[in-house]
Amino acid sequence: MASVTVSHVSKSFGDFQALSDVSIEFADGGFYALLGPSGSGKTTLLRQIAGFSFPDSGEIRIGGEAVESVPVEKRNIGMMFQNYALFPNMSVFDNVAFGLMVRDTPRSEIKARVGEALELVRLSGYDERKPHQLSGGQRQRVALARAIVFRPQVLLLDEPLSALDKALRLGMQVELKRIQREVGITTIFVTHDQEEALTLSDKVGVLKDGKLLQEGTPRELYERPRTAFAATFLGDANLFNGIADDGELALADGTRLRTLEPLARSGRMTCAVRPEKIAIVEDSAQLSSDSNVLEAELEQTIFAGNSLSYLLRHGDTSLRVFAQNRAAADLQPGQRVRLAWCSADTIPVEA
Ligand SMILES: Nc1ncnc2c1ncn2[C@@H]1O[C@H](COP(=O)(O)OP(=O)(O)OP(=O)(O)O)[C@@H](O)[C@H]1O
Ligand SMILES: [Mg+2]
């Protein structure tokens, strides 16, 4: 297997800069999720790594080796794109074998390798089926088998699960993670699904406007977003705008919020608080000494089965609080409630 090192890569199309000085180290055997809004440069970055397109500046190394002059087929990278197409007239076996045949692999080895790849995606015995005789999830697994059959060092997955319904998607997520672990392949995974990114990967990077905004473990990114954008793009966040005063955040109505660490800067500041960190407190005895407390008016309760979402208002600020559907309070719209959360869950972010 191999690590992938992207150093100071920039790429423009005409006068549009799609990637701007991006540096990322994709660890050997790691599972890295790339997140970012549409047009942020995710696919463009994968295309540079695969060798379909070339950076204007910067360098890409695979397994320590600069790949500038290495063509696509020599980079030993498996790929699966969102609109992967299986050959409709070819059997499952031939679809998976295709990448080996174009590489002039001996017939006997092809048979063994295809068998192995199909076993890995749990499709042994489906060799002779045609794509139209498979379910959507099975077709997707054939595409995955095709991407890994020639034992690439690196696997690039560009929203591979986006076409699937929720149940299939969850099943495929488990399979993907299992296969990635068994094969130990360096995987770079693009997804729009934040939960998928958090659950599957050991590292997450957020791209915005062609720049890497922040990266870290899923937990680091979720618990310590550095920008309001990262906080709201990966998960939900309540944003409080105020003025830093004496280390605390002073809101317009005079409420003071204590933060993770005393605020070092002065002037306008924004803090993010995750909706599940906030509790609706009915009994002040439940308040601990380091809680932030805020009065708010309930506007709406959204029932989502296993959880409830409360939409509230504090002055000009809309707030969202998540609660598990376990002895949840019966609250009426218009009711004033008291919200409380730990100062450690109040994260200063760049606006
Ligand atoms: N060949 C090209 N010529 C001109 N512009 C391009 C080309 N390829 C990509 N772009 C532009 O570069 C930007 C980044 O595109 P890219 O496909 O990398 O986005 P993305 O992050 O993958 O988005 P999505 O989530 O929608 O797939 C977009 O604004 C796109 O229009
Ligand atoms: Mg894309």
mmCIF file of C-alpha atoms and ligand atoms in Angstrom:
data_model
loop_
_atom_site.group_PDB
_atom_site.id
_atom_site.type_symbol
_atom_site.label_atom_id
_atom_site.label_comp_id
_atom_site.label_asym_id
_atom_site.label_seq_id
_atom_site.Cartn_x
_atom_site.Cartn_y
_atom_site.Cartn_z
ATOM 1 C CA MET A 1 0.000 0.000 0.000
ATOM 2 C CA ALA A 2 1.045 3.601 -0.182
ATOM 3 C CA SER A 3 0.523 7.003 1.278
ATOM 4 C CA VAL A 4 -0.565 9.866 -0.972
ATOM 5 C CA THR A 5 1.011 13.265 -0.405
ATOM 6 C CA VAL A 6 -0.505 16.335 -1.987
ATOM 7 C CA SER A 7 1.772 19.369 -1.571
ATOM 8 C CA HIS A 8 0.754 22.921 -2.463
ATOM 9 C CA VAL A 9 -1.388 21.811 -5.390
ATOM 10 C CA SER A 10 -3.170 24.515 -7.371
ATOM 11 C CA LYS A 11 -5.337 24.066 -10.443
ATOM 12 C CA SER A 12 -7.176 26.630 -12.543
ATOM 13 C CA PHE A 13 -9.643 26.288 -15.396
ATOM 14 C CA GLY A 14 -9.315 29.515 -17.375
ATOM 15 C CA ASP A 15 -9.395 32.220 -14.740
ATOM 16 C CA PHE A 16 -11.323 30.070 -12.265
ATOM 17 C CA GLN A 17 -9.166 28.645 -9.512
ATOM 18 C CA ALA A 18 -10.582 25.213 -8.625
ATOM 19 C CA LEU A 19 -7.771 24.229 -6.225
ATOM 20 C CA SER A 20 -5.706 26.718 -4.338
ATOM 21 C CA ASP A 21 -2.509 25.624 -2.581
ATOM 22 C CA VAL A 22 -3.962 22.375 -1.217
ATOM 23 C CA SER A 23 -1.684 20.232 0.948
ATOM 24 C CA ILE A 24 -2.983 16.956 2.394
ATOM 25 C CA GLU A 25 -1.201 13.851 3.622
ATOM 26 C CA PHE A 26 -3.326 10.747 3.044
ATOM 27 C CA ALA A 27 -1.863 8.176 5.402
ATOM 28 C CA ASP A 28 -0.873 4.710 4.206
ATOM 29 C CA GLY A 29 -3.854 2.438 4.858
ATOM 30 C CA GLY A 30 -5.956 5.335 6.134
ATOM 31 C CA PHE A 31 -9.564 6.179 5.314
ATOM 32 C CA TYR A 32 -9.842 9.886 4.562
ATOM 33 C CA ALA A 33 -13.192 11.558 3.904
ATOM 34 C CA LEU A 34 -13.206 14.714 1.801
ATOM 35 C CA LEU A 35 -16.175 16.942 2.451
ATOM 36 C CA GLY A 36 -17.175 20.230 0.952
ATOM 37 C CA PRO A 37 -20.001 21.988 -0.837
ATOM 38 C CA SER A 38 -20.703 21.422 -4.506
ATOM 39 C CA GLY A 39 -17.976 23.019 -6.615
ATOM 40 C CA SER A 40 -15.420 23.125 -3.790
ATOM 41 C CA GLY A 41 -12.885 21.084 -5.768
ATOM 42 C CA LYS A 42 -13.286 17.551 -4.411
ATOM 43 C CA THR A 43 -13.535 15.764 -7.753
ATOM 44 C CA THR A 44 -10.848 18.015 -9.203
ATOM 45 C CA LEU A 45 -8.484 16.919 -6.430
ATOM 46 C CA LEU A 46 -9.240 13.221 -7.044
ATOM 47 C CA ARG A 47 -8.628 13.721 -10.762
ATOM 48 C CA GLN A 48 -5.181 15.183 -10.072
ATOM 49 C CA ILE A 49 -4.328 12.213 -7.844
ATOM 50 C CA ALA A 50 -5.584 9.717 -10.426
ATOM 51 C CA GLY A 51 -3.714 11.445 -13.227
ATOM 52 C CA PHE A 52 -6.701 12.453 -15.402
ATOM 53 C CA SER A 53 -5.678 16.058 -15.016
ATOM 54 C CA PHE A 54 -2.456 17.788 -13.988
ATOM 55 C CA PRO A 55 -1.841 20.458 -11.351
ATOM 56 C CA ASP A 56 -0.634 23.885 -12.494
ATOM 57 C CA SER A 57 1.737 23.870 -9.565
ATOM 58 C CA GLY A 58 2.557 21.729 -6.565
ATOM 59 C CA GLU A 59 3.400 18.070 -6.323
ATOM 60 C CA ILE A 60 1.671 14.733 -5.778
ATOM 61 C CA ARG A 61 3.533 11.732 -4.404
ATOM 62 C CA ILE A 62 2.192 8.191 -4.216
ATOM 63 C CA GLY A 63 4.179 5.861 -1.983
ATOM 64 C CA GLY A 64 6.826 8.555 -1.726
ATOM 65 C CA GLU A 65 7.287 8.795 -5.481
ATOM 66 C CA ALA A 66 6.465 11.931 -7.476
ATOM 67 C CA VAL A 67 3.890 10.936 -10.117
ATOM 68 C CA GLU A 68 4.014 13.948 -12.409
ATOM 69 C CA SER A 69 5.119 11.880 -15.384
ATOM 70 C CA VAL A 70 3.298 8.663 -14.453
ATOM 71 C CA PRO A 71 0.215 8.036 -16.656
ATOM 72 C CA VAL A 72 -3.174 7.043 -15.186
ATOM 73 C CA GLU A 73 -2.834 3.307 -15.874
ATOM 74 C CA LYS A 74 0.578 3.148 -14.188
ATOM 75 C CA ARG A 75 -0.491 4.888 -10.996
ATOM 76 C CA ASN A 76 -2.082 1.719 -9.638
ATOM 77 C CA ILE A 77 -5.168 3.468 -8.350
ATOM 78 C CA GLY A 78 -8.643 1.948 -8.107
ATOM 79 C CA MET A 79 -11.520 4.300 -8.738
ATOM 80 C CA MET A 80 -15.225 4.277 -8.271
ATOM 81 C CA PHE A 81 -17.224 7.273 -9.300
ATOM 82 C CA GLN A 82 -20.760 8.277 -8.573
ATOM 83 C CA ASN A 83 -21.995 7.440 -12.049
ATOM 84 C CA TYR A 84 -19.982 4.270 -12.377
ATOM 85 C CA ALA A 85 -21.141 2.292 -15.376
ATOM 86 C CA LEU A 86 -20.998 -1.465 -15.591
ATOM 87 C CA PHE A 87 -20.815 -2.942 -19.076
ATOM 88 C CA PRO A 88 -24.461 -3.971 -19.539
ATOM 89 C CA ASN A 89 -23.824 -6.856 -21.923
ATOM 90 C CA MET A 90 -21.035 -8.380 -19.911
ATOM 91 C CA SER A 91 -21.410 -10.777 -17.011
ATOM 92 C CA VAL A 92 -20.416 -9.850 -13.478
ATOM 93 C CA PHE A 93 -17.241 -11.899 -13.932
ATOM 94 C CA ASP A 94 -16.238 -10.105 -17.127
ATOM 95 C CA ASN A 95 -17.050 -6.705 -15.666
ATOM 96 C CA VAL A 96 -14.735 -7.336 -12.756
ATOM 97 C CA ALA A 97 -12.098 -9.023 -14.950
ATOM 98 C CA PHE A 98 -11.948 -6.110 -17.371
ATOM 99 C CA GLY A 99 -9.241 -4.155 -15.534
ATOM 100 C CA LEU A 100 -7.079 -7.275 -15.375
ATOM 101 C CA MET A 101 -7.547 -8.142 -19.050
ATOM 102 C CA VAL A 102 -6.432 -4.716 -20.217
ATOM 103 C CA ARG A 103 -3.376 -5.234 -18.016
ATOM 104 C CA ASP A 104 -2.583 -8.533 -19.808
ATOM 105 C CA THR A 105 -2.997 -10.626 -16.694
ATOM 106 C CA PRO A 106 -2.764 -14.423 -17.370
ATOM 107 C CA ARG A 107 -6.160 -16.159 -17.635
ATOM 108 C CA SER A 108 -5.609 -18.395 -14.587
ATOM 109 C CA GLU A 109 -4.689 -15.461 -12.411
ATOM 110 C CA ILE A 110 -7.695 -13.492 -13.623
ATOM 111 C CA LYS A 111 -9.978 -16.279 -12.460
ATOM 112 C CA ALA A 112 -8.411 -16.379 -9.007
ATOM 113 C CA ARG A 113 -8.384 -12.625 -8.560
ATOM 114 C CA VAL A 114 -11.962 -12.086 -9.729
ATOM 115 C CA GLY A 115 -13.089 -14.856 -7.405
ATOM 116 C CA GLU A 116 -11.265 -13.181 -4.547
ATOM 117 C CA ALA A 117 -12.705 -9.723 -5.318
ATOM 118 C CA LEU A 118 -16.258 -11.079 -5.617
ATOM 119 C CA GLU A 119 -15.832 -12.899 -2.327
ATOM 120 C CA LEU A 120 -14.672 -9.671 -0.715
ATOM 121 C CA VAL A 121 -17.850 -7.855 -1.809
ATOM 122 C CA ARG A 122 -19.924 -10.934 -0.917
ATOM 123 C CA LEU A 123 -21.015 -11.713 -4.461
ATOM 124 C CA SER A 124 -19.501 -15.167 -4.911
ATOM 125 C CA GLY A 125 -21.743 -17.223 -7.171
ATOM 126 C CA TYR A 126 -23.020 -14.191 -9.099
ATOM 127 C CA ASP A 127 -20.309 -14.502 -11.788
ATOM 128 C CA GLU A 128 -22.643 -15.255 -14.676
ATOM 129 C CA ARG A 129 -25.346 -12.687 -13.945
ATOM 130 C CA LYS A 130 -25.730 -9.623 -16.109
ATOM 131 C CA PRO A 131 -25.970 -6.177 -14.473
ATOM 132 C CA HIS A 132 -29.740 -5.941 -15.137
ATOM 133 C CA GLN A 133 -30.229 -9.099 -13.057
ATOM 134 C CA LEU A 134 -28.745 -7.425 -9.989
ATOM 135 C CA SER A 135 -30.140 -5.061 -7.387
ATOM 136 C CA GLY A 136 -28.762 -1.532 -7.111
ATOM 137 C CA GLY A 137 -26.627 -2.447 -4.118
ATOM 138 C CA GLN A 138 -25.281 -5.561 -5.856
ATOM 139 C CA ARG A 139 -24.350 -3.509 -8.937
ATOM 140 C CA GLN A 140 -22.540 -1.095 -6.699
ATOM 141 C CA ARG A 141 -20.618 -3.951 -5.143
ATOM 142 C CA VAL A 142 -19.607 -5.177 -8.603
ATOM 143 C CA ALA A 143 -18.275 -1.676 -9.305
ATOM 144 C CA LEU A 144 -16.329 -1.831 -6.062
ATOM 145 C CA ALA A 145 -14.947 -5.284 -6.931
ATOM 146 C CA ARG A 146 -13.866 -3.872 -10.296
ATOM 147 C CA ALA A 147 -12.046 -1.016 -8.574
ATOM 148 C CA ILE A 148 -10.100 -3.257 -6.208
ATOM 149 C CA VAL A 149 -9.538 -6.392 -8.319
ATOM 150 C CA PHE A 150 -6.119 -5.353 -9.600
ATOM 151 C CA ARG A 151 -4.980 -4.672 -6.038
ATOM 152 C CA PRO A 152 -4.429 -0.956 -6.318
ATOM 153 C CA GLN A 153 -2.372 0.828 -3.682
ATOM 154 C CA VAL A 154 -4.935 3.592 -3.446
ATOM 155 C CA LEU A 155 -8.712 3.652 -3.756
ATOM 156 C CA LEU A 156 -10.509 6.827 -4.834
ATOM 157 C CA LEU A 157 -14.236 6.859 -4.188
ATOM 158 C CA ASP A 158 -16.227 9.826 -5.458
ATOM 159 C CA GLU A 159 -19.632 9.682 -3.787
ATOM 160 C CA PRO A 160 -19.891 5.970 -4.474
ATOM 161 C CA LEU A 161 -23.001 5.468 -2.362
ATOM 162 C CA SER A 162 -25.009 8.513 -3.326
ATOM 163 C CA ALA A 163 -27.418 6.654 -5.593
ATOM 164 C CA LEU A 164 -28.495 4.185 -2.936
ATOM 165 C CA ASP A 165 -31.477 4.281 -0.623
ATOM 166 C CA LYS A 166 -30.808 4.579 3.065
ATOM 167 C CA ALA A 167 -30.891 0.881 3.988
ATOM 168 C CA LEU A 168 -28.602 -0.146 1.113
ATOM 169 C CA ARG A 169 -26.344 2.753 1.869
ATOM 170 C CA LEU A 170 -25.906 1.735 5.500
ATOM 171 C CA GLY A 171 -25.201 -1.836 4.405
ATOM 172 C CA MET A 172 -22.625 -0.693 1.867
ATOM 173 C CA GLN A 173 -20.971 1.593 4.427
ATOM 174 C CA VAL A 174 -20.376 -1.393 6.684
ATOM 175 C CA GLU A 175 -19.059 -3.445 3.737
ATOM 176 C CA LEU A 176 -16.779 -0.671 2.555
ATOM 177 C CA LYS A 177 -15.249 -0.226 5.966
ATOM 178 C CA ARG A 178 -14.777 -3.983 6.352
ATOM 179 C CA ILE A 179 -13.127 -4.323 2.943
ATOM 180 C CA GLN A 180 -10.939 -1.292 3.532
ATOM 181 C CA ARG A 181 -9.797 -2.790 6.828
ATOM 182 C CA GLU A 182 -9.210 -6.271 5.397
ATOM 183 C CA VAL A 183 -7.270 -5.031 2.395
ATOM 184 C CA GLY A 184 -5.624 -2.130 4.243
ATOM 185 C CA ILE A 185 -5.926 0.046 1.169
ATOM 186 C CA THR A 186 -5.334 3.814 1.366
ATOM 187 C CA THR A 187 -8.799 5.218 0.704
ATOM 188 C CA ILE A 188 -9.888 8.716 -0.241
ATOM 189 C CA PHE A 189 -13.618 9.065 -0.067
ATOM 190 C CA VAL A 190 -15.741 11.986 -1.235
ATOM 191 C CA THR A 191 -19.182 12.297 0.268
ATOM 192 C CA HIS A 192 -21.922 14.847 0.820
ATOM 193 C CA ASP A 193 -23.211 12.819 3.728
ATOM 194 C CA GLN A 194 -21.624 14.138 6.906
ATOM 195 C CA GLU A 195 -22.689 11.211 9.030
ATOM 196 C CA GLU A 196 -21.113 8.860 6.510
ATOM 197 C CA ALA A 197 -17.881 10.872 6.679
ATOM 198 C CA LEU A 198 -17.847 10.779 10.464
ATOM 199 C CA THR A 199 -18.601 7.092 10.833
ATOM 200 C CA LEU A 200 -16.378 5.669 8.086
ATOM 201 C CA SER A 201 -13.204 7.701 8.124
ATOM 202 C CA ASP A 202 -10.269 8.061 10.454
ATOM 203 C CA LYS A 203 -9.590 11.523 9.090
ATOM 204 C CA VAL A 204 -11.835 14.185 7.591
ATOM 205 C CA GLY A 205 -10.924 17.243 5.533
ATOM 206 C CA VAL A 206 -13.254 20.097 4.622
ATOM 207 C CA LEU A 207 -12.706 21.857 1.302
ATOM 208 C CA LYS A 208 -14.224 25.232 0.500
ATOM 209 C CA ASP A 209 -13.571 27.309 -2.622
ATOM 210 C CA GLY A 210 -10.649 25.086 -3.563
ATOM 211 C CA LYS A 211 -8.946 25.470 -0.197
ATOM 212 C CA LEU A 212 -8.509 23.008 2.633
ATOM 213 C CA LEU A 213 -10.325 24.723 5.482
ATOM 214 C CA GLN A 214 -9.650 22.238 8.261
ATOM 215 C CA GLU A 215 -8.746 18.604 8.761
ATOM 216 C CA GLY A 216 -8.562 16.234 11.681
ATOM 217 C CA THR A 217 -10.108 13.122 13.144
ATOM 218 C CA PRO A 218 -13.910 13.037 12.911
ATOM 219 C CA ARG A 219 -14.071 13.838 16.611
ATOM 220 C CA GLU A 220 -11.661 16.773 16.371
ATOM 221 C CA LEU A 221 -13.561 18.276 13.496
ATOM 222 C CA TYR A 222 -16.917 17.821 15.139
ATOM 223 C CA GLU A 223 -15.928 18.921 18.637
ATOM 224 C CA ARG A 224 -13.490 21.680 17.667
ATOM 225 C CA PRO A 225 -14.519 23.312 14.399
ATOM 226 C CA ARG A 226 -12.400 26.387 13.777
ATOM 227 C CA THR A 227 -14.835 28.259 11.563
ATOM 228 C CA ALA A 228 -18.574 28.840 11.583
ATOM 229 C CA PHE A 229 -18.590 27.258 8.137
ATOM 230 C CA ALA A 230 -16.971 24.012 9.349
ATOM 231 C CA ALA A 231 -19.278 23.951 12.388
ATOM 232 C CA THR A 232 -22.424 24.188 10.281
ATOM 233 C CA PHE A 233 -21.225 22.129 7.323
ATOM 234 C CA LEU A 234 -20.257 19.155 9.452
ATOM 235 C CA GLY A 235 -23.204 18.696 11.769
ATOM 236 C CA ASP A 236 -25.621 21.289 13.107
ATOM 237 C CA ALA A 237 -24.500 24.230 15.181
ATOM 238 C CA ASN A 238 -26.047 27.157 16.995
ATOM 239 C CA LEU A 239 -24.043 30.301 16.380
ATOM 240 C CA PHE A 240 -23.936 33.038 18.989
ATOM 241 C CA ASN A 241 -22.633 36.443 17.930
ATOM 242 C CA GLY A 242 -21.436 38.842 20.584
ATOM 243 C CA ILE A 243 -18.591 40.889 21.919
ATOM 244 C CA ALA A 244 -15.666 39.360 23.754
ATOM 245 C CA ASP A 245 -15.534 40.953 27.157
ATOM 246 C CA ASP A 246 -13.349 39.946 30.047
ATOM 247 C CA GLY A 247 -12.805 36.507 28.500
ATOM 248 C CA GLU A 248 -16.521 35.829 28.055
ATOM 249 C CA LEU A 249 -18.942 36.305 25.174
ATOM 250 C CA ALA A 250 -21.437 39.106 25.884
ATOM 251 C CA LEU A 251 -24.633 38.801 23.820
ATOM 252 C CA ALA A 252 -26.745 41.798 22.762
ATOM 253 C CA ASP A 253 -29.223 41.333 25.626
ATOM 254 C CA GLY A 254 -26.459 41.217 28.210
ATOM 255 C CA THR A 255 -26.388 37.413 28.624
ATOM 256 C CA ARG A 256 -22.808 36.296 29.172
ATOM 257 C CA LEU A 257 -21.530 32.966 27.894
ATOM 258 C CA ARG A 258 -18.422 31.311 29.199
ATOM 259 C CA THR A 259 -16.414 29.545 26.531
ATOM 260 C CA LEU A 260 -14.191 26.498 26.216
ATOM 261 C CA GLU A 261 -11.257 28.683 27.209
ATOM 262 C CA PRO A 262 -11.452 32.324 28.264
ATOM 263 C CA LEU A 263 -11.542 34.456 25.099
ATOM 264 C CA ALA A 264 -8.143 35.934 24.465
ATOM 265 C CA ARG A 265 -9.203 38.415 21.803
ATOM 266 C CA SER A 266 -11.484 41.391 22.149
ATOM 267 C CA GLY A 267 -14.093 42.674 19.717
ATOM 268 C CA ARG A 268 -16.804 40.823 17.818
ATOM 269 C CA MET A 269 -16.779 37.044 18.254
ATOM 270 C CA THR A 270 -18.867 34.047 17.268
ATOM 271 C CA CYS A 271 -19.274 30.883 19.296
ATOM 272 C CA ALA A 272 -20.760 27.583 18.146
ATOM 273 C CA VAL A 273 -22.743 25.184 20.326
ATOM 274 C CA ARG A 274 -23.938 21.794 19.066
ATOM 275 C CA PRO A 275 -27.725 21.323 19.439
ATOM 276 C CA GLU A 276 -27.381 18.064 21.370
ATOM 277 C CA LYS A 277 -25.152 19.702 23.981
ATOM 278 C CA ILE A 278 -27.969 21.977 25.104
ATOM 279 C CA ALA A 279 -30.568 20.844 27.593
ATOM 280 C CA ILE A 280 -33.944 22.337 28.381
ATOM 281 C CA VAL A 281 -33.795 22.698 32.137
ATOM 282 C CA GLU A 282 -36.932 22.751 34.204
ATOM 283 C CA ASP A 283 -35.338 22.442 37.602
ATOM 284 C CA SER A 284 -32.532 24.860 38.491
ATOM 285 C CA ALA A 285 -31.083 22.208 40.816
ATOM 286 C CA GLN A 286 -29.880 20.483 37.618
ATOM 287 C CA LEU A 287 -27.615 23.410 36.772
ATOM 288 C CA SER A 288 -23.943 22.955 37.433
ATOM 289 C CA SER A 289 -21.712 25.865 38.305
ATOM 290 C CA ASP A 290 -20.006 25.964 34.903
ATOM 291 C CA SER A 291 -23.229 25.966 32.888
ATOM 292 C CA ASN A 292 -24.180 28.670 30.470
ATOM 293 C CA VAL A 293 -27.837 29.559 30.900
ATOM 294 C CA LEU A 294 -30.073 31.283 28.400
ATOM 295 C CA GLU A 295 -33.781 32.057 28.282
ATOM 296 C CA ALA A 296 -35.485 31.291 24.987
ATOM 297 C CA GLU A 297 -38.947 30.996 23.514
ATOM 298 C CA LEU A 298 -40.057 27.721 21.969
ATOM 299 C CA GLU A 299 -41.337 28.149 18.413
ATOM 300 C CA GLN A 300 -41.760 24.603 17.217
ATOM 301 C CA THR A 301 -41.126 20.999 18.140
ATOM 302 C CA ILE A 302 -40.196 18.601 15.357
ATOM 303 C CA PHE A 303 -40.807 14.935 16.028
ATOM 304 C CA ALA A 304 -38.311 12.608 14.328
ATOM 305 C CA GLY A 305 -39.039 9.255 15.949
ATOM 306 C CA ASN A 306 -35.994 8.547 18.066
ATOM 307 C CA SER A 307 -35.288 12.217 18.651
ATOM 308 C CA LEU A 308 -36.953 15.599 18.974
ATOM 309 C CA SER A 309 -35.797 18.913 17.585
ATOM 310 C CA TYR A 310 -36.822 22.064 19.373
ATOM 311 C CA LEU A 311 -36.703 25.292 17.378
ATOM 312 C CA LEU A 312 -36.326 28.266 19.686
ATOM 313 C CA ARG A 313 -35.644 31.966 19.586
ATOM 314 C CA HIS A 314 -33.463 34.155 21.739
ATOM 315 C CA GLY A 315 -33.704 37.756 20.544
ATOM 316 C CA ASP A 316 -32.613 37.691 16.900
ATOM 317 C CA THR A 317 -30.980 34.299 17.208
ATOM 318 C CA SER A 318 -32.726 31.123 16.064
ATOM 319 C CA LEU A 319 -31.672 28.127 18.090
ATOM 320 C CA ARG A 320 -32.009 24.413 17.701
ATOM 321 C CA VAL A 321 -31.900 21.882 20.504
ATOM 322 C CA PHE A 322 -31.894 18.112 20.005
ATOM 323 C CA ALA A 323 -33.242 15.765 22.611
ATOM 324 C CA GLN A 324 -33.564 12.004 22.706
ATOM 325 C CA ASN A 325 -37.140 10.837 22.682
ATOM 326 C CA ARG A 326 -36.946 9.675 26.253
ATOM 327 C CA ALA A 327 -39.293 11.283 28.773
ATOM 328 C CA ALA A 328 -39.033 14.467 26.724
ATOM 329 C CA ALA A 329 -40.858 17.425 28.251
ATOM 330 C CA ASP A 330 -44.255 18.294 26.797
ATOM 331 C CA LEU A 331 -43.659 21.895 25.771
ATOM 332 C CA GLN A 332 -46.013 24.257 24.009
ATOM 333 C CA PRO A 333 -45.076 26.754 21.296
ATOM 334 C CA GLY A 334 -44.731 30.232 22.799
ATOM 335 C CA GLN A 335 -43.557 28.837 26.114
ATOM 336 C CA ARG A 336 -40.414 30.359 27.598
ATOM 337 C CA VAL A 337 -37.819 27.823 28.631
ATOM 338 C CA ARG A 338 -34.398 27.852 30.168
ATOM 339 C CA LEU A 339 -31.537 26.369 28.181
ATOM 340 C CA ALA A 340 -28.290 25.240 29.747
ATOM 341 C CA TRP A 341 -25.045 23.745 28.518
ATOM 342 C CA CYS A 342 -21.439 23.361 29.572
ATOM 343 C CA SER A 343 -19.072 26.241 29.009
ATOM 344 C CA ALA A 344 -16.668 23.645 27.548
ATOM 345 C CA ASP A 345 -19.181 23.078 24.722
ATOM 346 C CA THR A 346 -19.107 26.736 23.729
ATOM 347 C CA ILE A 347 -16.536 26.837 20.926
ATOM 348 C CA PRO A 348 -15.123 30.120 19.627
ATOM 349 C CA VAL A 349 -15.100 30.043 15.804
ATOM 350 C CA GLU A 350 -14.114 32.395 13.018
ATOM 351 C CA ALA A 351 -17.278 33.904 11.571
HETATM 352 N N1 LIG B 1 -12.746 20.826 -16.874
HETATM 353 C C1 LIG B 1 -13.225 21.908 -16.258
HETATM 354 N N2 LIG B 1 -13.327 23.089 -16.895
HETATM 355 C C2 LIG B 1 -13.793 24.190 -16.271
HETATM 356 N N3 LIG B 1 -14.204 24.207 -14.987
HETATM 357 C C3 LIG B 1 -14.142 23.058 -14.300
HETATM 358 C C4 LIG B 1 -13.649 21.854 -14.884
HETATM 359 N N4 LIG B 1 -13.708 20.886 -13.950
HETATM 360 C C5 LIG B 1 -14.209 21.455 -12.830
HETATM 361 N N5 LIG B 1 -14.461 22.764 -13.032
HETATM 362 C C6 LIG B 1 -14.977 23.710 -12.043
HETATM 363 O O1 LIG B 1 -14.184 23.608 -10.871
HETATM 364 C C7 LIG B 1 -14.978 23.687 -9.704
HETATM 365 C C8 LIG B 1 -14.747 22.477 -8.832
HETATM 366 O O2 LIG B 1 -15.326 21.355 -9.467
HETATM 367 P P1 LIG B 1 -15.356 19.929 -8.814
HETATM 368 O O3 LIG B 1 -15.947 18.997 -9.786
HETATM 369 O O4 LIG B 1 -14.016 19.608 -8.294
HETATM 370 O O5 LIG B 1 -16.353 20.183 -7.590
HETATM 371 P P2 LIG B 1 -16.859 19.154 -6.474
HETATM 372 O O6 LIG B 1 -16.354 19.647 -5.167
HETATM 373 O O7 LIG B 1 -16.499 17.779 -6.875
HETATM 374 O O8 LIG B 1 -18.419 19.400 -6.533
HETATM 375 P P3 LIG B 1 -19.653 18.331 -6.452
HETATM 376 O O9 LIG B 1 -19.857 18.106 -4.992
HETATM 377 O O10 LIG B 1 -20.775 19.081 -7.068
HETATM 378 O O11 LIG B 1 -19.275 17.104 -7.201
HETATM 379 C C9 LIG B 1 -16.414 23.845 -10.177
HETATM 380 O O12 LIG B 1 -16.764 25.204 -10.110
HETATM 381 C C10 LIG B 1 -16.376 23.360 -11.617
HETATM 382 O O13 LIG B 1 -17.336 24.035 -12.392
HETATM 383 MG MG MG B 2 -17.596 16.129 -7.497
#
